[in-house]
mmCIF file of C-alpha atoms and ligand atoms in Angstrom:
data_model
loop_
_atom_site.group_PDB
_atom_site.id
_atom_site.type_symbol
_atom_site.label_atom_id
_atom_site.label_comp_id
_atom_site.label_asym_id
_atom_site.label_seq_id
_atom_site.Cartn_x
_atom_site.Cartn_y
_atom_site.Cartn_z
ATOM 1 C CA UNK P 230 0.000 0.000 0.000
ATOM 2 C CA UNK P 231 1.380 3.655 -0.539
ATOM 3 C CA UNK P 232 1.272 7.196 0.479
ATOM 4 C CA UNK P 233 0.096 9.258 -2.338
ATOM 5 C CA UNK P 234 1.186 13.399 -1.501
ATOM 6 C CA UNK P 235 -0.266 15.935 -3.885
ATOM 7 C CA UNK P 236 1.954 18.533 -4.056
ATOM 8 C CA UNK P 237 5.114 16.369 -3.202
ATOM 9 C CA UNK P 238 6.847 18.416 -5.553
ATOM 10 C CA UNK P 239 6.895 21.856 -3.738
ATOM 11 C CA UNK P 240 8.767 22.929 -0.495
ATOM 12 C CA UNK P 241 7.273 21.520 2.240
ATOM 13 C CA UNK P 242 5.477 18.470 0.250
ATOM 14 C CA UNK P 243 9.315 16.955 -0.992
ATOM 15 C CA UNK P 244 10.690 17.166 1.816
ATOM 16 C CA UNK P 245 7.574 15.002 3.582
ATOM 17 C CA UNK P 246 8.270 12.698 0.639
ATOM 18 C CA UNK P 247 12.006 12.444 1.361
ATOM 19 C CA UNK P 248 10.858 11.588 5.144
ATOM 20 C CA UNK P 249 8.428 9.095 3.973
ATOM 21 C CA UNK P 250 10.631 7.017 1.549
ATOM 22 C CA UNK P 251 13.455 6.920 4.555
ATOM 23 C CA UNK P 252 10.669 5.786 6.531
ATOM 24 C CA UNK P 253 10.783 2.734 4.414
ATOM 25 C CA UNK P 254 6.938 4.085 2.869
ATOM 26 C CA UNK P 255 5.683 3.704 -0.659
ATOM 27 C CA UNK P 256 5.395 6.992 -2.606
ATOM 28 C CA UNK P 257 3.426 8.056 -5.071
ATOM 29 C CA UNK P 258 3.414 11.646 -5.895
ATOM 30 C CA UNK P 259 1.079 13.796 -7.568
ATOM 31 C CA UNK P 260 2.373 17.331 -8.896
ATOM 32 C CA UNK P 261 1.159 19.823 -11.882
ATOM 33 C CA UNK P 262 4.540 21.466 -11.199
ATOM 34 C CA UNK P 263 3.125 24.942 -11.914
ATOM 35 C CA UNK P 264 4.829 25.747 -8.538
ATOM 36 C CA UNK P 265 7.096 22.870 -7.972
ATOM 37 C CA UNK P 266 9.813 20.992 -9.717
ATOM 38 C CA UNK P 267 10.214 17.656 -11.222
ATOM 39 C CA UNK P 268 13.955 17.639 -9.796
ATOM 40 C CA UNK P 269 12.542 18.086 -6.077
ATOM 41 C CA UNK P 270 10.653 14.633 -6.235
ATOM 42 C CA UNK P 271 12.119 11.553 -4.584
ATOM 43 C CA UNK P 272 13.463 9.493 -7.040
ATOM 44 C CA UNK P 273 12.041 6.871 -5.370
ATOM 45 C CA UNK P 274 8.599 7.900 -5.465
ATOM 46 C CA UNK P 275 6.510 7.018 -8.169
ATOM 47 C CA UNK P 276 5.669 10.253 -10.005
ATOM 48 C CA UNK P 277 2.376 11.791 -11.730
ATOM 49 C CA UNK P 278 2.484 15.285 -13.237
ATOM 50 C CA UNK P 279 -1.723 15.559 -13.159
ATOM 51 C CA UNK P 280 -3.248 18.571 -11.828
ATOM 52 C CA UNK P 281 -5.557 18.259 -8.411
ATOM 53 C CA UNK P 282 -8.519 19.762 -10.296
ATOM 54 C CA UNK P 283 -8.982 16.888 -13.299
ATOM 55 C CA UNK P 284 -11.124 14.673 -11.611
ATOM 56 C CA UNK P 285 -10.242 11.936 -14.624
ATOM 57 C CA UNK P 286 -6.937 12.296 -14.135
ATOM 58 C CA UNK P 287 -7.155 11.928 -10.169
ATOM 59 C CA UNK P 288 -8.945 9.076 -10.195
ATOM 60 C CA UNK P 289 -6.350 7.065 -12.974
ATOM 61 C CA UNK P 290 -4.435 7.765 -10.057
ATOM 62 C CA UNK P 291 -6.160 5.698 -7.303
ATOM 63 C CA UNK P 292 -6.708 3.103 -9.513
ATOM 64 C CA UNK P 293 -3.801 2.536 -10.649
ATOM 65 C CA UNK P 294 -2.061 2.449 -7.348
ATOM 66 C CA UNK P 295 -3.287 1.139 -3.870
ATOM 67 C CA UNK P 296 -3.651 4.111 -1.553
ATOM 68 C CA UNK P 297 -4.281 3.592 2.023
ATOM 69 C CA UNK P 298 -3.529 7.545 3.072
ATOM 70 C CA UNK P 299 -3.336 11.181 1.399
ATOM 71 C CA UNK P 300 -0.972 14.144 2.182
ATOM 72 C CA UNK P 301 -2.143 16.960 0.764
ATOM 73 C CA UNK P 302 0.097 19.613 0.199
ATOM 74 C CA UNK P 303 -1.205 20.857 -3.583
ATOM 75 C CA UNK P 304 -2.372 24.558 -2.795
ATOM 76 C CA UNK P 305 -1.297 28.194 -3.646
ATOM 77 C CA UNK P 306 0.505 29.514 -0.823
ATOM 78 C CA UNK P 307 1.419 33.270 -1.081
ATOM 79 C CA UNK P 308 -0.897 35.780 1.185
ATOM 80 C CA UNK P 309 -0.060 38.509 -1.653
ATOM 81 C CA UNK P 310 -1.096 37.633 -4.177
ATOM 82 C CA UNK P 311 -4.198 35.858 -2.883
ATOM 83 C CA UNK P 312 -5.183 39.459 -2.456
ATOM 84 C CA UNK P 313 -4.455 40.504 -5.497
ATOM 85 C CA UNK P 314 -6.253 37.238 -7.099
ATOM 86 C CA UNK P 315 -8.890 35.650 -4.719
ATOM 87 C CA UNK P 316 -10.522 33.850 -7.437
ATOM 88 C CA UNK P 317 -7.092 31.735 -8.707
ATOM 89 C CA UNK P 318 -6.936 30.309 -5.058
ATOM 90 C CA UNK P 319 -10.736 29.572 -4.599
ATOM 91 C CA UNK P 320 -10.028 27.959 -7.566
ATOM 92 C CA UNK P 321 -7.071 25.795 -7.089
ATOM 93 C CA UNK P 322 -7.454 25.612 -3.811
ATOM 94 C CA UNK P 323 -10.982 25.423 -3.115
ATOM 95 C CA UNK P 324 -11.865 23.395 -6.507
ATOM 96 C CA UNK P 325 -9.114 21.131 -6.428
ATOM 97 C CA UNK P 326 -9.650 19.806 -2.865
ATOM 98 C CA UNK P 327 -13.099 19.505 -3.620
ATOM 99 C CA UNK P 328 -11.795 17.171 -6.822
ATOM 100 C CA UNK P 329 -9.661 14.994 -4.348
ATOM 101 C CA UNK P 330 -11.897 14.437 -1.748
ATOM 102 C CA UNK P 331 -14.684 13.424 -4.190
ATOM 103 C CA UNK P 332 -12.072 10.682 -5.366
ATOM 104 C CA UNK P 333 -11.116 9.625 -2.302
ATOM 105 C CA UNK P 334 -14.827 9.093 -1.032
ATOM 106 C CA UNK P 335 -15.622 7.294 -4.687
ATOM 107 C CA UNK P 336 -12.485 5.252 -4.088
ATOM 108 C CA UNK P 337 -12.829 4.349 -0.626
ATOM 109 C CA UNK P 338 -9.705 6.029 0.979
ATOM 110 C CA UNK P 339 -10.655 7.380 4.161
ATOM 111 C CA UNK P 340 -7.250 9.113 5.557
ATOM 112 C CA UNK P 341 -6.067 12.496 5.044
ATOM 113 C CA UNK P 342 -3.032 14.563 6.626
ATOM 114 C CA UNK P 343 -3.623 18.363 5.058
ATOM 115 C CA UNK P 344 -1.311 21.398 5.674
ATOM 116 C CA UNK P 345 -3.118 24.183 6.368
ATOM 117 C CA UNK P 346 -1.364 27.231 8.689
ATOM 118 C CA UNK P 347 -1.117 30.165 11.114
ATOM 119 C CA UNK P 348 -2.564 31.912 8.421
ATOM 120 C CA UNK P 349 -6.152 30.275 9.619
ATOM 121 C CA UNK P 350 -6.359 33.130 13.021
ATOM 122 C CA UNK P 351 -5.138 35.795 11.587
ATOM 123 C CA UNK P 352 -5.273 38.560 14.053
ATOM 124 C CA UNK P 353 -4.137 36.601 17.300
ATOM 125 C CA UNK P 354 -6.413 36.757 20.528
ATOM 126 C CA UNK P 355 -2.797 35.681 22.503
ATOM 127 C CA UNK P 356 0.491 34.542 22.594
ATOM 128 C CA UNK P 357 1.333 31.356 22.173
ATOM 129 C CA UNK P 358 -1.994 30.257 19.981
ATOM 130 C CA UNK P 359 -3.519 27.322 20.511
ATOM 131 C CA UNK P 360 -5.760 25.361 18.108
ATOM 132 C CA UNK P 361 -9.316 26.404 19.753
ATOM 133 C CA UNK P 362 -8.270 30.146 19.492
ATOM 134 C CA UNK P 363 -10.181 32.618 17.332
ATOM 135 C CA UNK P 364 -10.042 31.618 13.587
ATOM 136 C CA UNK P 365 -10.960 35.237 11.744
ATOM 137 C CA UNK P 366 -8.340 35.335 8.512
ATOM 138 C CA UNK P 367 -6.670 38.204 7.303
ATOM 139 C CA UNK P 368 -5.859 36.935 3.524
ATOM 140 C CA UNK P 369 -7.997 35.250 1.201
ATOM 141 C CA UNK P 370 -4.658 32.343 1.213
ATOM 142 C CA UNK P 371 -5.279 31.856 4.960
ATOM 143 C CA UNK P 372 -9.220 31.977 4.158
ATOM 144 C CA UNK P 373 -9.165 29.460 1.454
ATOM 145 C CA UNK P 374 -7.011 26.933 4.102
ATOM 146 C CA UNK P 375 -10.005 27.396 7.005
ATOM 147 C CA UNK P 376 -12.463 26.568 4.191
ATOM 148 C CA UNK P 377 -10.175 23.293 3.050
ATOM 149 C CA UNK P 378 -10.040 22.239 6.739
ATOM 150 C CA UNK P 379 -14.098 23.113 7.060
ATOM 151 C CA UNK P 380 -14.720 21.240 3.838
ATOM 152 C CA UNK P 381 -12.962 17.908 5.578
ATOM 153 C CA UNK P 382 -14.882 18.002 8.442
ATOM 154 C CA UNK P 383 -18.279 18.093 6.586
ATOM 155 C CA UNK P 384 -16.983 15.445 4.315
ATOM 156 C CA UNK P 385 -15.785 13.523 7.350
ATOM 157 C CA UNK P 386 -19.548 13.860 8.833
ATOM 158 C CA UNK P 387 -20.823 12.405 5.787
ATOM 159 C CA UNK P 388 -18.358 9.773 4.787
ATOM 160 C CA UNK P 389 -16.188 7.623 6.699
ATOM 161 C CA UNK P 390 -13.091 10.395 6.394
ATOM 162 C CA UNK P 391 -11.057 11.430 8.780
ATOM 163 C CA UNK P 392 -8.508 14.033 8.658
ATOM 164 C CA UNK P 393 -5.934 15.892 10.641
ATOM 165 C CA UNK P 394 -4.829 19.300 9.417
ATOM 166 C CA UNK P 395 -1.443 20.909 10.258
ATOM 167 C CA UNK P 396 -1.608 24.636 10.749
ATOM 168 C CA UNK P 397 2.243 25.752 9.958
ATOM 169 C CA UNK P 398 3.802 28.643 11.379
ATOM 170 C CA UNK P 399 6.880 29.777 9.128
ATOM 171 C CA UNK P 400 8.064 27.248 7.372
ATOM 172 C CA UNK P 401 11.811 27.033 6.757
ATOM 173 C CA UNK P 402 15.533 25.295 6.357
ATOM 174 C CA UNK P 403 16.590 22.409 3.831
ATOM 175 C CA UNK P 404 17.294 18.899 4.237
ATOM 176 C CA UNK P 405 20.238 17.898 5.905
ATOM 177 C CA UNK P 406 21.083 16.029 2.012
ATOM 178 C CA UNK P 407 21.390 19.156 0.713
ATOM 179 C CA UNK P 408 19.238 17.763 -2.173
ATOM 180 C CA UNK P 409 16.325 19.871 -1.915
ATOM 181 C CA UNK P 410 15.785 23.175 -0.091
ATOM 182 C CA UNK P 411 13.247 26.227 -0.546
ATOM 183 C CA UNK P 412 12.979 27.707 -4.293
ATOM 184 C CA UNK P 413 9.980 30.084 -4.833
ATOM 185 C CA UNK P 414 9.554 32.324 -7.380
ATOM 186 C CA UNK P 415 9.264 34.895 -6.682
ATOM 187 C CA UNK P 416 10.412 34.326 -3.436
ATOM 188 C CA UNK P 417 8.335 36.349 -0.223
ATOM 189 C CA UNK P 418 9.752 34.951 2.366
ATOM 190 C CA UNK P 419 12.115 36.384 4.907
ATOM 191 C CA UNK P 420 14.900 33.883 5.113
ATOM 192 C CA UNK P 421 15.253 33.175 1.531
ATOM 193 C CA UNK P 422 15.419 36.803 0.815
ATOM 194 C CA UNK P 423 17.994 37.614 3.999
ATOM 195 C CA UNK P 424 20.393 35.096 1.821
ATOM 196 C CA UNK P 425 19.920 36.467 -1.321
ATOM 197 C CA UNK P 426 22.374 38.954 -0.119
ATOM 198 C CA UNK P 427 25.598 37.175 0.511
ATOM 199 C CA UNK P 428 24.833 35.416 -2.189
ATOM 200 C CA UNK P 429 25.321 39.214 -4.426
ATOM 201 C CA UNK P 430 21.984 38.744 -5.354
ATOM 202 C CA UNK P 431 20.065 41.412 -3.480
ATOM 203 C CA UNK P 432 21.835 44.663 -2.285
ATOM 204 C CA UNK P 433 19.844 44.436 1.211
ATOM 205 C CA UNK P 434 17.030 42.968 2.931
ATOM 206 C CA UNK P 435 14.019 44.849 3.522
ATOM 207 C CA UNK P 436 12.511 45.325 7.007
ATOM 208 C CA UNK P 437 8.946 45.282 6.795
ATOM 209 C CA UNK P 438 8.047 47.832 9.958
ATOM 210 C CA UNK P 439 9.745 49.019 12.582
ATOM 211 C CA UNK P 440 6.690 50.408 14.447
ATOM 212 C CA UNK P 441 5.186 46.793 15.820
ATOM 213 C CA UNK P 442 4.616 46.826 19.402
ATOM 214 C CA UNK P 443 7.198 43.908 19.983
ATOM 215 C CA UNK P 444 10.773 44.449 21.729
ATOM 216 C CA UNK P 445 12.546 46.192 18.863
ATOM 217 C CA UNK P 446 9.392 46.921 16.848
ATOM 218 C CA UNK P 447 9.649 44.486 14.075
ATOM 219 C CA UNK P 448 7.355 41.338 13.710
ATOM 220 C CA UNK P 449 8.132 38.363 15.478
ATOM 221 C CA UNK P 450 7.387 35.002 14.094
ATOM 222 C CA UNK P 451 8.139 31.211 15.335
ATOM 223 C CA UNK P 452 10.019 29.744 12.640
ATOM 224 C CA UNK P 453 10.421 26.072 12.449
ATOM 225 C CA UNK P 454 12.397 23.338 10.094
ATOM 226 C CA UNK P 455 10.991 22.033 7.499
ATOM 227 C CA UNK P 456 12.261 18.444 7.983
ATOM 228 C CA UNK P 457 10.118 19.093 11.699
ATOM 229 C CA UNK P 458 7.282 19.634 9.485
ATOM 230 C CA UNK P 459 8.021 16.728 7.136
ATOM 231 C CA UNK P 460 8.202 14.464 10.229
ATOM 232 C CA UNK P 461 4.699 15.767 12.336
ATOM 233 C CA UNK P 462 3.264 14.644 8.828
ATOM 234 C CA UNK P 463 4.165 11.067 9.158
ATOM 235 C CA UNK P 464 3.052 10.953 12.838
ATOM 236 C CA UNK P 465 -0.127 11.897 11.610
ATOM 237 C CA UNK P 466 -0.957 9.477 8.918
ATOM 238 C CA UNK P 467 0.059 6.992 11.329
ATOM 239 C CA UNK P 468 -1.916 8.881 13.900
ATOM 240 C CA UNK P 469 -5.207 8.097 11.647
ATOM 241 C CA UNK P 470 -3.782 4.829 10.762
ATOM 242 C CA UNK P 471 -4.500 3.911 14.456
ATOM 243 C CA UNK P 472 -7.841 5.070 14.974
ATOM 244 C CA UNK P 473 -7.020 8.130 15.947
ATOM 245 C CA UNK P 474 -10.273 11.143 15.469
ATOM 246 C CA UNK P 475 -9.925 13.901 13.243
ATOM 247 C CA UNK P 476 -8.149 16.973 15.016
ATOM 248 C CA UNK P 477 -5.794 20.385 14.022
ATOM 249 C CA UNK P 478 -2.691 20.406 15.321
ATOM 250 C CA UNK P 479 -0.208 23.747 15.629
ATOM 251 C CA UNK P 480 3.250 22.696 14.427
ATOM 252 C CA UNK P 481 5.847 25.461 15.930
ATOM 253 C CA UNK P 482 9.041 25.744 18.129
ATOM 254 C CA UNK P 483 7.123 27.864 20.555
ATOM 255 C CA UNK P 484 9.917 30.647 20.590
ATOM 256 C CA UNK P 485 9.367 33.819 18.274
ATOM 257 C CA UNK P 486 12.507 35.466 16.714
ATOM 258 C CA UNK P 487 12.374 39.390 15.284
ATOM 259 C CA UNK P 488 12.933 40.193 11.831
ATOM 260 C CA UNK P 489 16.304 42.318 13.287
ATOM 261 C CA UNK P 490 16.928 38.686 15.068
ATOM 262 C CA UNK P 491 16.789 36.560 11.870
ATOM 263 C CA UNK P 492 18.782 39.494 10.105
ATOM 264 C CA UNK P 493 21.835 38.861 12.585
ATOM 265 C CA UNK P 494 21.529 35.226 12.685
ATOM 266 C CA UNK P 495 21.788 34.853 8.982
ATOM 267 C CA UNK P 496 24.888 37.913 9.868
ATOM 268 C CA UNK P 497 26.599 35.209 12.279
ATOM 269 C CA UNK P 498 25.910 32.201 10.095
ATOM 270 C CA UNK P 499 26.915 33.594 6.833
ATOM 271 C CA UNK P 500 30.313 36.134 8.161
ATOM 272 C CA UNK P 501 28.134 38.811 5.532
ATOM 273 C CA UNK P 502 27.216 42.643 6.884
ATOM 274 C CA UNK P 503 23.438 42.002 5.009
ATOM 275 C CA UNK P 504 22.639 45.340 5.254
ATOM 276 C CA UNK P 505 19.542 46.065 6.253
ATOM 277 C CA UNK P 506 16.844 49.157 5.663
ATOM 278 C CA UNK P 507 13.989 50.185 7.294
ATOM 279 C CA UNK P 508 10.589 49.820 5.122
ATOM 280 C CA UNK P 509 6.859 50.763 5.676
ATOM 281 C CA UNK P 510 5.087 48.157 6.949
ATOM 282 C CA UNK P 511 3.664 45.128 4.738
ATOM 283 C CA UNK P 512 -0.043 44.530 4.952
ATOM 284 C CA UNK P 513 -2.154 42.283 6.482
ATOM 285 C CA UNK P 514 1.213 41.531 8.417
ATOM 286 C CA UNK P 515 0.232 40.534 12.651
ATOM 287 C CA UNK P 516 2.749 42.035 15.102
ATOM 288 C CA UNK P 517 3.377 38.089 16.627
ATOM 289 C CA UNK P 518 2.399 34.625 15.543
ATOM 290 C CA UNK P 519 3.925 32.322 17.895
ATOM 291 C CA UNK P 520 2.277 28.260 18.536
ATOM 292 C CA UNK P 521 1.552 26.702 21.416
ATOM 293 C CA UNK P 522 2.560 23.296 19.919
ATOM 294 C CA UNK P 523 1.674 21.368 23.180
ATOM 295 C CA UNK P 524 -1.551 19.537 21.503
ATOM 296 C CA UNK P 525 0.575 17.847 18.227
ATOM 297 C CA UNK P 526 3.553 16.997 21.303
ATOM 298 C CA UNK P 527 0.825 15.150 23.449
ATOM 299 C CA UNK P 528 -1.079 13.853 21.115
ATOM 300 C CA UNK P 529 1.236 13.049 18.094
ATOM 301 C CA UNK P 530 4.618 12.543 19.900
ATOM 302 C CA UNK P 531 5.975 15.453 18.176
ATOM 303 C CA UNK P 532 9.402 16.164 18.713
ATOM 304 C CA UNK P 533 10.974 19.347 16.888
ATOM 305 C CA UNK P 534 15.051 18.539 16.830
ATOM 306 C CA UNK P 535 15.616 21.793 15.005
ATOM 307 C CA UNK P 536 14.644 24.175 17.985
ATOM 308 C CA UNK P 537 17.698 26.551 17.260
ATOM 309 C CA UNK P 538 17.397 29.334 14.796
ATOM 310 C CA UNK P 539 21.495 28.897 14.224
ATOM 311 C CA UNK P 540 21.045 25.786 12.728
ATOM 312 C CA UNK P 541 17.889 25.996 10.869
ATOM 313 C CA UNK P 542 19.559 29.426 8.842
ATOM 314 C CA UNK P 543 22.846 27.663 8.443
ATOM 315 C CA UNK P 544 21.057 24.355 6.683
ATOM 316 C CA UNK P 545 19.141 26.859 4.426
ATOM 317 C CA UNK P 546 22.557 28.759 3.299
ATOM 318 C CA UNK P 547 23.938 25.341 2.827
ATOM 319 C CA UNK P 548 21.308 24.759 0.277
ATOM 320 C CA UNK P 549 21.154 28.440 -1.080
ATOM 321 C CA UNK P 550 25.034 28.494 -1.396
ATOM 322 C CA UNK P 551 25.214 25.292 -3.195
ATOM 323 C CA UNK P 552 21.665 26.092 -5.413
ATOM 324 C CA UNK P 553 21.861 30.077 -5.697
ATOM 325 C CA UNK P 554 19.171 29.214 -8.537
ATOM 326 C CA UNK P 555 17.352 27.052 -6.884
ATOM 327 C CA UNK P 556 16.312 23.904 -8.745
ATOM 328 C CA UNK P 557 17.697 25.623 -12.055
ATOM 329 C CA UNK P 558 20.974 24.257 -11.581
HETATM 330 N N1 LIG J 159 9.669 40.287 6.139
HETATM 331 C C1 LIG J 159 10.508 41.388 6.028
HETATM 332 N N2 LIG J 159 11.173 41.592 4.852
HETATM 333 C C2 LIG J 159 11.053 40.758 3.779
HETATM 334 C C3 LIG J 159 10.193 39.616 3.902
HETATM 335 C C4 LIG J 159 9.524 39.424 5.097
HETATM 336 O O1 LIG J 159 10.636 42.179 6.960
HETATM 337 O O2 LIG J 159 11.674 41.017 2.741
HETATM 338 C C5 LIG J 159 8.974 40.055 7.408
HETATM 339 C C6 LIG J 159 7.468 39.955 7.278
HETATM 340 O O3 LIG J 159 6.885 41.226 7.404
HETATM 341 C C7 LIG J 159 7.114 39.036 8.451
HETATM 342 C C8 LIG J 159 8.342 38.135 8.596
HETATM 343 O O4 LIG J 159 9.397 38.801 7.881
HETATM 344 O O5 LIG J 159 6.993 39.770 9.635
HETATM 345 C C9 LIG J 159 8.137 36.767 7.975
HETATM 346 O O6 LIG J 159 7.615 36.929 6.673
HETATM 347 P P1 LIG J 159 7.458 35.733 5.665
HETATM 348 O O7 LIG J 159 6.922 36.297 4.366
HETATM 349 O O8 LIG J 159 8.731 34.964 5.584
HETATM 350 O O9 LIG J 159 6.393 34.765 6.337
HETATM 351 P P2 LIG J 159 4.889 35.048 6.873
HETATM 352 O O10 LIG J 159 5.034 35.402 8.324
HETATM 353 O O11 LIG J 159 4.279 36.118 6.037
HETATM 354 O O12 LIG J 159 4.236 33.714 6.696
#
């Protein structure tokens, strides 16, 4: 029996696929590679470039292969431009889960693992926030995600499906391989960016506010390893796999880091100045996200092993340095 993951070929999905197959699972992997890359996927892994919303093409898929659980990782992820263009995430988002769990019920697979994020409370009621907090989005990305996660548990009282959802704080760092690693384009996110510039391909890094109310007025954020990620994945497939109900789980280090902190991390772990300026602030931004990731330890046996900002920055300049174009070389 195998693992199919939709989206195994982005950031977060390959490296849950690299996890899996040295887990000694069975892969299959479903990409349309509009936003990941052929050369992340697992060799291993049995590969199909099909896109989540062709229902035909989905369900060639399950019956050609024996699937006993889903990871779903096959979603648009950046807050910008989901509010710039709602409709292209309702639509690959929104439509294509729709597509997949309409397959899965036809095909009688009842197990899904789905990544959803912080993104999901938006405006925190408190630090650190736990999973029965306030769930009001900010974006029309993290408002898509609630609906995915709403659209499970309606299916799940319905059908016999049941589902765990893994709301991500910021995802980051590369596999220890130095095989795969982070490559968006264009690329948002803070760390990525930071290390464009000792790699002479930025001048500085931006600093999106200086005016939060934190303790030197930029935002703070918990950022945790992606191979962390990867791993709370497994543990809930296997989760479902015994029994266990369906449930939303926080996945964070519990420790929030400022902007200025990342900046002189990446400083220490790189030996480069990064300069940095001061920039208005970015919207829909919160001043803190930071997880209480107590539930997914208790209830998963979670265990982060990346809970040092050092080492997470210095595995994602050992991929950076070594793939300055990402998966284009
Ligand atoms: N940020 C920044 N400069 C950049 C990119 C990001 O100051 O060039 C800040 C951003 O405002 C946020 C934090 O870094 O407070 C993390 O942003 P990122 O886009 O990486 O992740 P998000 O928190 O939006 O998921």
């Amino acid at each position: 029996m195998a693992i199919l993951v939709l989206g195994g070929a982005g950031y977060i999905g390959s490296h849950t696929v690299y996890e899996l197959i040295a887990a000694g699972r069975d892969v299959v992997v479903v990409d349309n590679l509009v936003t990941g890359f052929q050369a992340a996927v697992h060799a291993k892994a049995r590969f199909y470039q099909v896109d989540i919303r062709d229902r035909k093409a989905i369900d060639q898929v399950f019956e050609r292969e024996k699937i006993e659980g889903v990871i779903h990782f096959a979603a648009f992820s950046q807050v910008g431009e989901s509010m710039t263009n709602p409709l292209k995430y309702y639509d690959n988002n929104l439509a294509g889960t729709t597509v997949l769990l309409q397959s899965m019920v036809a095909h009688g697979v009842d197990k899904i693992v789905f990544s959803s994020t912080a993104a999901a409370y938006g405006e925190p009621e408190r630090i650190p926030i736990q999973e029965s907090d306030r769930t009001v989005p900010t974006s029309c990305y993290g408002e898509t995600k609630l609906a995915m996660e709403k659209m499970m548990r309606w299916t799940g009282l319905a059908h016999p499906m049941h589902y765990v959802a893994l709301r991500y704080f910021n995802a980051c760092g590369a596999h220890t391989s130095g095989e795969i690693g982070e490559a968006h384009d264009p690329e948002t996110h803070l760390i990525p960016l930071i290390l464009q510039v000792p790699l002479g391909k930025r001048e500085k890094i931006s600093i999106f506010g200086e005016d939060y109310p934190t303790k030197d007025g930029t935002c703070v954020r918990d950022y945790i390893h992606v191979s962390d990620l990867a791993q709370a994945h497994i543990l809930a497939l296997d989760y479902l796999m015994d029994g266990g109900e369906s449930d939303v789980f926080n996945l964070g280090n519990g420790v929030g880091f400022t902007v200025k902190e990342v900046i002189d991390v990446a400083r220490g772990v790189t030996g480069h100045p990064i300069p940095a300026e001061i920039c208005p602030r970015r919207a829909g931004d919160p001043a803190q996200l930071v997880a209480s990731s107590e539930k997914a330890k208790a209830v998963l046996g979670w265990k982060p092993e990346y809970n040092r900002l050092e080492t997470i920055v210095a595995s994602a300049w050992n991929w950076h340095k070594a793939h300055p174009n990402g998966f284009g070389t």
